[in-house]
Amino acid sequence: MHRIAMRGLPAVNASAARSPAWQLFVPKLVTVLRHGYGAADLRQDLLAGLTVAIVALPLSMALAIASGASPATGLHTAIVAGFLISALGGSRVQIGGPTAAFIPVVFNVIDKFGMDGLIIATLMAGAMLVLAGLLRLGTLMKFMPQPVITGFTAGIAVSIFTSQIKDLLGLDIDKLPAEFVARWEAYFGHISSFSLAATGLALATLTLLVLIRRFRPRWPVFLIGVSVASLATLLLQLPVETIGTRFGGVPTSLPIPHLPSFELARLHELLPAAFTIAFLGGVESLLSAVVADGMIGGRHRSNGELVAQGVANTASALIGGLPATGAIVRTATNVRAGGRTPIAGMAHALFILLFVLVAAPLANYVPLPAMAALLVLVAWNMSEIERIRQLMRAPHGDRAVLVVTFLLTVMFDLTVAVEVGVVLAAFLFMHRMSEVVALESHVDLVEEDREESASDLDANQRASLPEGVEAYRVSGPLFFAVANRIEDVLRAFGRPPRVFILRMRLVPLVDASGVTAIENLIARCRRDGTRLILSGLQSQPREILSQMGIVSDSQHVQFAADFSEAVRLAGAPAAAEGG
């Protein structure tokens, strides 16, 4: 059995600590208001909401266009789903709306089944998400292996880039194929329709976006880039397509909710697409919530978040909108802008609504090559090049899972990619465990008796720890299904310890997800001013940590051969920076 044993903490009765089930679904908005909310909080949230709305405004339109829908659809999704995700969700700072991850999925559904098909699939996905939350499946989504997540995220990034070649080059293609290879065949077949004006505008916009991101990262990069490109198109009379020429503009009102007609056979036909939307929405929303937790030091309610995502997707579908989920970039923008409660996310949706009601005609002048440049930058940010480089130094099995998931996402389908990736990761884990069992089977009884005797000394060892030092012991393999628990160990203390010893002598192996969990623990220790000591590392964990860039720096992270050495290091001051 895998366990993380706590040392030096009072025992807590499990039944006494267990909260009522209904508390899992209480929106964070209710929690915030209970604790008090004043005028100063409102001013800060409104400012953060306005900042996020400036980012979300052009991005929502660009995401909708890339998905094969109208720009107004993206705005309506950001308004309705964005408001409900913040109002009902389990995260204090989550910002919801259309995201880049949905582009290839939504494009394929619209291409095969039309907009009505997408609405039905999104309604079904909303019901699945609500059901998943009520069944408390949110915790299970944390068990997704890191190579699978990185593989399908990078695959989606490549699909997004591929979908933008038409507008980047101004190619004259009536209907763009959904399949990866067919798209590139269409591009090469129509390369003669290449537009110098469209390509030049796209490259100029992309250059401007990169320069602003590099030298003025706090500026609203997307809005500035799109505004400058629109002004240049208008003043220079550039012969490029705009939102107005292709879509006829953006309406200045919200659509009336309606249900499309459907039959049982159609529901069955759309079931795989609905499952993909639900899965992707659930995983991305919880990943975004975890990122937000790390930025604000909070803790989201995963099952409540899934219920909110389900309600928001249902409402979005009823007004003809796109699937929605938590958006990591917009959530991070919200936190950096000072947003600390769900009211900031609700305000961001209301600011976008204000734009639709008052200034929607301005969107008619936005050139599509500029929107394509915006999405190219989004795709690059999604690609996680540094994470891929790190994972390619992981064991061969983790690399294979990453590559297979990536290729299947690009060439076939996200659902197939995730299914195959998770199955490969499971078989890889079973193979590793079989090797560990074979090694452990040669341990003799004398060694086992000595280990049992040593465990009886835990209380005395705990008493010998210096002031401000805490220790945990991990027993068993640190792999993807348990790695997330490492991130919670410091939460058990009322205040961060001066030194934290993680005893790993009983950890026979660590995979890529386990390394990621240790990285997150190191980052949290650095934020809290805690020195981390890893003691008793076996050969496989030590080798993998070294390969993936985790080494002793004498200031924040140290390695100890055994627990006694760790205690000695804990009692000594940290080495000076650079020493």
XYZ file of C-alpha atoms in Angstrom:
579
model
C 0.000 0.000 0.000
C 1.282 3.463 -0.808
C 1.193 5.882 2.092
C 2.583 9.226 3.114
C 3.254 9.065 6.838
C 3.130 12.303 8.848
C 5.547 12.761 11.724
C 5.141 15.141 14.644
C 1.498 16.056 13.991
C -1.397 15.310 16.335
C -3.709 12.534 15.309
C -7.020 13.704 13.894
C -10.155 11.653 14.088
C -11.246 11.032 10.493
C -14.964 11.192 11.205
C -14.568 14.429 13.184
C -12.563 16.075 10.390
C -14.951 15.011 7.673
C -17.053 17.924 6.381
C -20.678 17.590 5.323
C -20.987 16.518 1.685
C -22.903 19.633 0.660
C -19.925 21.835 1.564
C -18.028 20.379 -1.392
C -20.373 22.275 -3.721
C -20.679 25.637 -1.950
C -19.469 28.311 -4.423
C -16.393 30.224 -3.376
C -18.448 33.402 -3.885
C -20.607 32.432 -0.902
C -17.517 31.714 1.192
C -15.977 35.086 0.318
C -19.131 37.034 1.134
C -19.490 35.215 4.459
C -16.025 36.352 5.492
C -16.769 39.979 4.696
C -16.517 42.040 1.530
C -16.022 45.813 1.486
C -15.826 48.742 -0.906
C -12.043 48.446 -1.217
C -12.396 44.795 -2.232
C -14.989 45.756 -4.846
C -12.745 48.437 -6.351
C -9.852 45.982 -6.628
C -12.031 43.290 -8.206
C -13.559 45.726 -10.705
C -10.099 46.860 -11.795
C -8.959 43.247 -12.178
C -12.157 42.375 -14.055
C -11.608 45.244 -16.490
C -8.007 44.137 -17.064
C -9.079 40.571 -17.829
C -11.900 41.778 -20.095
C -9.368 43.739 -22.178
C -7.401 40.511 -22.640
C -10.469 38.323 -23.227
C -12.202 40.618 -25.716
C -10.047 40.025 -28.824
C -9.106 36.526 -27.681
C -12.724 35.347 -27.439
C -13.430 36.495 -30.991
C -10.234 34.924 -32.333
C -10.970 31.581 -30.632
C -14.476 31.503 -32.083
C -13.250 32.279 -35.604
C -10.588 29.542 -35.372
C -13.272 27.105 -34.186
C -15.366 27.708 -37.288
C -17.959 29.893 -35.539
C -18.736 33.614 -35.670
C -16.799 36.084 -33.473
C -20.045 37.005 -31.703
C -20.319 33.391 -30.513
C -17.023 33.713 -28.650
C -18.116 36.963 -26.989
C -21.449 35.479 -25.916
C -19.652 32.466 -24.448
C -17.275 34.681 -22.481
C -20.203 36.686 -21.103
C -22.576 33.887 -20.068
C -20.201 31.041 -19.245
C -17.575 33.383 -17.786
C -20.099 34.900 -15.393
C -21.496 31.548 -14.221
C -18.089 29.858 -13.801
C -17.019 32.638 -11.433
C -20.356 32.908 -9.633
C -20.843 29.179 -9.027
C -17.313 27.761 -9.166
C -15.065 26.264 -6.526
C -12.103 28.563 -7.219
C -11.764 32.114 -5.906
C -10.012 33.556 -8.965
C -10.888 31.236 -11.854
C -11.735 33.007 -15.138
C -13.823 30.974 -17.556
C -14.712 31.249 -21.209
C -13.786 29.783 -24.604
C -10.233 28.441 -24.715
C -7.714 27.433 -27.356
C -7.825 23.781 -26.273
C -11.343 23.452 -27.688
C -10.471 24.740 -31.178
C -9.739 21.411 -32.953
C -12.603 19.652 -31.147
C -15.200 22.333 -31.910
C -14.027 22.744 -35.497
C -14.467 19.023 -36.150
C -17.941 18.940 -34.584
C -19.150 21.960 -36.573
C -17.609 20.530 -39.748
C -19.422 17.177 -39.333
C -22.661 18.094 -37.557
C -23.122 21.844 -37.944
C -23.716 24.430 -35.231
C -26.818 22.621 -33.968
C -24.707 19.515 -33.478
C -22.217 21.501 -31.400
C -25.020 22.899 -29.233
C -26.385 19.409 -28.535
C -22.903 18.022 -27.799
C -22.198 20.927 -25.426
C -25.513 20.384 -23.622
C -24.642 16.723 -23.153
C -21.143 17.670 -21.974
C -22.639 20.077 -19.460
C -24.795 17.290 -18.019
C -21.738 14.993 -17.853
C -19.737 17.602 -15.957
C -22.513 18.176 -13.431
C -22.848 14.432 -12.926
C -19.065 14.039 -12.562
C -19.029 16.716 -9.878
C -21.955 15.202 -7.972
C -20.254 11.796 -8.095
C -17.090 13.468 -6.732
C -14.966 12.482 -9.711
C -13.025 15.756 -9.609
C -10.307 14.160 -7.516
C -9.781 11.409 -10.097
C -8.870 13.964 -12.766
C -5.782 14.848 -10.707
C -4.398 11.417 -11.541
C -3.745 12.284 -15.189
C -0.065 11.493 -15.975
C 2.054 14.527 -16.792
C 3.356 13.155 -20.148
C -0.249 12.669 -21.309
C -1.242 16.225 -20.332
C 1.825 17.725 -21.997
C 1.389 15.513 -25.067
C -2.183 16.460 -25.847
C -1.600 20.130 -24.944
C 1.323 20.346 -27.373
C -0.718 18.477 -29.985
C -3.550 20.986 -29.633
C -1.024 23.812 -30.058
C 0.152 22.320 -33.376
C -3.473 21.919 -34.509
C -4.193 25.571 -33.680
C -1.160 26.755 -35.644
C -2.167 24.582 -38.593
C -5.691 26.011 -38.587
C -4.360 29.584 -38.941
C -2.236 29.169 -42.090
C -5.172 30.138 -44.335
C -5.635 33.558 -42.725
C -1.909 34.086 -42.103
C -1.195 33.796 -45.823
C -4.546 35.087 -47.083
C -5.194 31.887 -49.059
C -8.400 31.610 -51.059
C -9.908 28.345 -49.741
C -13.691 27.989 -49.598
C -13.871 25.156 -47.059
C -10.937 24.148 -44.894
C -10.673 20.378 -44.200
C -10.696 19.252 -40.570
C -7.952 16.598 -40.871
C -4.316 17.581 -40.349
C -2.862 16.066 -43.539
C -5.812 17.190 -45.683
C -5.363 20.759 -44.445
C -1.738 20.903 -45.500
C -2.633 19.409 -48.864
C -5.221 22.177 -49.288
C -2.666 24.830 -48.321
C -0.102 23.630 -50.841
C -2.817 23.237 -53.476
C -3.886 26.897 -53.073
C -0.484 28.461 -52.430
C -0.840 30.451 -55.659
C -3.588 32.542 -53.998
C -1.048 33.799 -51.438
C -1.674 37.443 -50.399
C 1.323 39.668 -49.726
C -0.829 42.181 -47.832
C -2.315 39.530 -45.510
C 1.059 37.900 -44.826
C 2.773 41.222 -44.206
C 0.039 42.368 -41.823
C 0.113 39.030 -39.959
C 3.913 39.105 -39.556
C 3.868 42.748 -38.464
C 1.156 42.013 -35.879
C 2.996 38.950 -34.591
C 6.224 40.961 -34.275
C 4.389 43.685 -32.370
C 2.804 41.132 -30.030
C 6.162 39.500 -29.284
C 7.882 42.849 -28.660
C 5.162 44.038 -26.291
C 5.199 40.696 -24.474
C 8.999 40.958 -24.180
C 9.438 44.594 -23.112
C 6.028 45.597 -21.687
C 4.500 42.360 -20.338
C 1.913 44.207 -18.234
C 0.378 45.972 -21.222
C -2.800 44.497 -22.826
C -0.801 42.878 -25.620
C -3.704 41.315 -27.567
C -5.868 44.450 -27.575
C -2.963 46.676 -28.611
C -1.893 44.336 -31.396
C -5.393 43.970 -32.832
C -6.120 47.715 -32.515
C -2.896 48.740 -34.282
C -3.524 46.181 -37.061
C -7.102 47.426 -37.497
C -5.950 51.034 -37.706
C -3.235 50.146 -40.230
C -5.748 48.226 -42.372
C -8.142 51.178 -42.352
C -5.553 53.888 -43.065
C -3.611 51.953 -45.704
C -6.747 50.419 -47.257
C -5.160 46.975 -47.159
C -6.970 44.351 -49.273
C -7.463 41.824 -46.439
C -10.496 40.131 -44.948
C -11.983 41.597 -41.773
C -14.616 40.435 -39.313
C -17.097 42.686 -41.063
C -16.423 41.371 -44.588
C -16.510 37.680 -43.599
C -19.091 37.575 -40.807
C -21.136 40.712 -41.317
C -20.165 42.226 -37.971
C -21.023 41.582 -34.340
C -24.623 42.069 -33.120
C -25.211 44.505 -30.251
C -27.363 42.154 -28.160
C -27.351 38.700 -26.613
C -29.236 35.893 -28.382
C -32.449 34.470 -26.935
C -31.992 31.005 -25.350
C -33.346 28.168 -27.492
C -33.098 24.404 -27.905
C -32.298 22.823 -31.293
C -34.406 19.901 -32.461
C -32.804 16.515 -31.950
C -33.558 12.815 -32.007
C -32.269 9.878 -29.983
C -30.129 8.664 -32.873
C -28.491 12.085 -33.087
C -27.660 12.012 -29.367
C -25.945 8.669 -29.852
C -24.035 10.043 -32.823
C -22.799 13.055 -30.843
C -21.930 11.133 -27.664
C -18.165 10.795 -28.418
C -17.895 14.527 -29.137
C -19.792 15.335 -25.935
C -17.472 13.119 -23.914
C -14.421 14.827 -25.429
C -15.789 18.281 -24.606
C -16.642 17.229 -21.035
C -13.282 15.592 -20.462
C -11.286 18.485 -21.875
C -13.383 21.054 -20.008
C -13.004 19.203 -16.727
C -9.262 18.623 -17.009
C -8.402 22.144 -18.157
C -10.611 23.806 -15.533
C -9.002 21.821 -12.720
C -5.497 22.449 -14.080
C -6.282 26.158 -14.178
C -7.658 26.021 -10.625
C -4.462 24.315 -9.417
C -2.347 27.042 -11.063
C -4.528 29.662 -9.381
C -4.115 27.954 -5.994
C -0.359 28.149 -6.358
C -0.517 31.875 -7.139
C -2.794 32.907 -4.250
C -2.024 30.184 -1.717
C -5.618 28.956 -1.740
C -7.371 25.678 -2.328
C -10.199 25.090 -4.784
C -13.161 22.717 -4.478
C -12.694 20.427 -7.457
C -16.133 18.806 -7.457
C -17.910 22.127 -7.007
C -15.838 23.479 -9.884
C -17.004 20.636 -12.146
C -20.649 21.331 -11.303
C -20.161 25.020 -12.118
C -18.460 24.135 -15.408
C -21.423 21.899 -16.283
C -23.984 24.611 -15.537
C -21.965 27.205 -17.467
C -21.620 24.967 -20.533
C -25.335 24.216 -20.493
C -26.176 27.920 -20.359
C -23.663 28.696 -23.113
C -25.190 26.033 -25.358
C -28.698 27.403 -24.805
C -27.659 30.764 -26.291
C -25.788 29.091 -29.156
C -22.359 29.558 -27.561
C -19.180 27.488 -27.519
C -17.916 25.067 -24.871
C -16.188 26.857 -22.002
C -13.724 26.028 -19.252
C -11.219 27.663 -16.938
C -8.658 29.703 -18.885
C -5.170 29.537 -17.384
C -3.805 32.716 -19.026
C -6.840 34.834 -18.144
C -6.891 33.406 -14.614
C -3.222 34.318 -14.157
C -3.931 37.802 -15.535
C -6.728 38.178 -13.008
C -4.430 37.272 -10.115
C -1.648 39.599 -11.303
C -4.179 42.429 -11.666
C -5.181 42.024 -8.017
C -8.332 39.900 -8.329
C -8.906 37.853 -5.202
C -12.598 36.916 -5.279
C -15.090 35.513 -7.838
C -16.553 39.006 -8.250
C -13.541 39.894 -10.440
C -14.482 37.106 -12.860
C -18.130 38.152 -12.852
C -17.060 41.755 -13.524
C -14.924 40.652 -16.486
C -18.024 39.088 -18.093
C -20.079 42.240 -17.471
C -17.399 44.458 -19.035
C -17.452 42.288 -22.174
C -21.253 42.575 -22.195
C -20.888 46.358 -22.034
C -18.645 46.281 -25.097
C -21.191 44.177 -27.029
C -24.003 46.570 -26.139
C -22.088 49.776 -26.867
C -19.073 49.258 -29.129
C -19.628 46.011 -31.075
C -19.521 47.771 -34.509
C -15.823 48.517 -33.928
C -15.121 44.795 -34.292
C -16.073 45.016 -37.984
C -12.695 46.601 -38.775
C -10.551 43.901 -37.141
C -8.460 42.135 -39.855
C -8.449 38.340 -39.795
C -4.663 38.050 -40.427
C -4.156 39.916 -37.145
C -6.448 37.487 -35.338
C -4.465 34.617 -36.854
C -1.232 36.159 -35.560
C -2.777 36.386 -32.101
C -3.636 32.683 -32.162
C -0.146 31.744 -33.364
C 1.203 33.367 -30.199
C -1.423 31.505 -28.143
C -0.375 28.228 -29.775
C 3.287 28.898 -28.997
C 2.451 29.579 -25.355
C 0.439 26.337 -25.200
C 3.237 24.253 -26.690
C 5.193 24.136 -23.397
C 8.545 23.709 -25.116
C 10.499 23.806 -21.853
C 8.254 21.161 -20.291
C 8.692 18.937 -23.350
C 12.476 19.317 -23.179
C 12.417 18.340 -19.524
C 10.149 15.328 -20.105
C 12.389 14.156 -22.941
C 15.059 13.640 -20.260
C 12.670 11.405 -18.326
C 12.757 7.572 -18.534
C 12.148 6.063 -21.995
C 8.617 4.962 -21.130
C 7.499 8.484 -20.165
C 9.002 9.819 -23.396
C 7.080 7.237 -25.417
C 3.801 8.207 -23.716
C 4.464 11.881 -24.477
C 5.305 11.302 -28.145
C 2.427 8.880 -28.810
C -0.122 11.188 -27.154
C 1.198 14.155 -29.134
C 1.099 12.367 -32.493
C -2.374 10.917 -31.950
C -3.714 14.339 -30.939
C -2.346 15.945 -34.099
C -3.116 13.175 -36.585
C -6.330 11.648 -35.232
C -8.426 12.670 -32.265
C -7.970 14.025 -28.758
C -10.134 11.315 -27.175
C -8.152 8.533 -28.822
C -4.892 10.243 -27.833
C -5.829 10.530 -24.158
C -7.218 6.993 -23.981
C -4.094 5.496 -25.540
C -1.798 7.735 -23.474
C -3.405 6.794 -20.160
C -3.417 3.070 -21.044
C 0.274 3.240 -22.031
C 1.089 5.054 -18.776
C -0.797 2.391 -16.800
C 1.040 -0.471 -18.517
C 4.329 1.370 -18.031
C 3.599 1.711 -14.322
C 2.729 -1.973 -14.013
C 5.979 -2.873 -15.763
C 7.956 -0.668 -13.377
C 6.170 -2.132 -10.372
C 6.973 -5.664 -11.535
C 10.655 -4.707 -11.628
C 10.441 -3.234 -8.131
C 8.747 -6.361 -6.755
C 11.467 -8.502 -8.287
C 14.150 -6.438 -6.589
C 12.394 -6.330 -3.220
C 11.752 -10.075 -3.167
C 15.417 -10.657 -2.291
C 15.260 -8.685 0.969
C 15.976 -11.104 3.824
C 14.016 -11.426 7.048
C 16.813 -9.961 9.157
C 16.615 -6.710 7.171
C 12.803 -6.665 7.531
C 13.091 -7.174 11.315
C 15.613 -4.347 11.543
C 13.288 -2.023 9.589
C 10.394 -2.813 11.913
C 12.557 -2.071 14.942
C 13.650 1.204 13.377
C 10.044 2.230 12.829
C 9.445 1.904 16.568
C 11.979 4.661 17.101
C 10.017 7.250 15.097
C 8.731 9.008 18.216
C 12.254 9.387 19.612
C 13.545 10.582 16.237
C 10.786 13.188 16.078
C 11.665 14.455 19.537
C 15.291 14.937 18.450
C 14.415 17.344 15.635
C 15.711 20.917 16.121
C 13.316 23.824 16.634
C 11.398 24.767 13.458
C 12.141 21.476 11.683
C 9.438 19.085 10.455
C 9.713 15.725 8.702
C 7.530 13.492 6.538
C 8.276 9.975 5.348
C 7.088 8.695 1.971
C 6.650 4.942 1.538
C 6.199 3.357 -1.872
C 6.659 4.478 -5.496
C 6.053 8.170 -6.214
C 4.144 7.861 -9.506
C 1.365 9.762 -11.267
C -1.533 8.379 -9.232
C -0.120 9.564 -5.895
C 2.270 12.377 -6.834
C -0.339 15.103 -6.276
C -0.449 14.260 -2.553
C 3.129 15.477 -2.135
C 1.943 18.997 -2.977
C -0.353 19.004 0.067
C 2.178 18.092 2.753
C 3.046 21.652 3.786
C -0.635 22.536 4.138
C -0.754 20.372 7.263
C 1.277 22.916 9.237
C -0.201 26.067 10.714
C 2.832 28.017 9.562
C 5.714 27.002 7.276
C 8.618 25.305 9.078
C 12.164 26.620 8.856
C 13.395 23.286 7.461
C 11.348 20.486 5.954
C 12.823 16.977 5.700
C 11.228 14.642 3.130
C 12.346 11.102 3.974
C 12.486 9.047 0.759
C 14.495 5.952 1.700
C 11.392 3.789 1.153
C 10.663 5.266 -2.311
C 11.946 2.753 -4.903
C 11.057 4.792 -7.987
C 9.862 8.205 -9.171
C 8.263 8.933 -12.549
C 7.885 12.239 -14.430
C 4.710 13.181 -12.531
C 6.491 12.513 -9.253
C 9.335 14.817 -10.305
C 6.769 17.501 -11.175
C 5.225 17.132 -7.701
C 8.654 17.534 -6.069
C 9.287 20.609 -8.250
C 6.021 22.115 -7.021
C 6.993 21.313 -3.433
C 10.367 23.027 -3.956
C 8.644 26.095 -5.422
C 6.276 26.291 -2.455
C 9.168 25.917 0.007
C 10.991 28.765 -1.713
C 7.915 30.992 -1.490
C 7.516 30.164 2.211
C 11.218 30.564 3.033
C 11.532 26.874 3.925
C 14.683 24.845 3.269
C 13.911 21.404 1.807
C 16.087 18.361 2.553
C 15.540 15.106 0.646
C 16.997 12.221 2.628
C 17.795 8.610 1.797
C 17.292 8.826 -1.972
C 17.670 5.478 -3.710
C 19.543 5.225 -7.006
C 16.552 5.442 -9.387
C 14.927 8.534 -7.766
C 18.299 10.278 -7.461
C 19.129 9.594 -11.119
C 15.743 10.779 -12.425
C 15.801 13.934 -10.303
C 19.279 14.730 -11.634
C 18.276 14.059 -15.247
C 15.294 16.390 -14.942
C 17.233 19.227 -13.363
C 16.605 18.900 -9.612
C 19.963 19.191 -7.854
C 21.180 20.424 -4.495
C 21.803 24.182 -4.373
C 22.756 24.330 -0.648
C 20.372 27.263 -0.181
C 16.861 25.925 -0.816
C 17.313 22.211 -1.626
C 19.739 19.722 -0.106
C 20.259 15.962 -0.341
C 21.152 13.825 2.670
C 22.369 10.225 2.646
C 20.131 9.296 5.588
C 17.851 10.773 8.221
C 20.677 11.399 10.707
C 22.573 13.482 8.174
C 19.347 15.343 7.319
C 18.863 16.270 10.986
C 22.478 17.462 11.154
C 21.987 19.603 8.027
C 18.720 20.949 9.417
C 20.502 22.172 12.533
C 23.146 23.971 10.489
C 22.448 27.320 8.744
C 21.887 27.300 4.974
C 24.908 28.041 2.817
C 25.256 31.583 1.564
C 23.928 32.346 -1.883
C 26.425 31.173 -4.451
C 28.480 29.332 -1.827
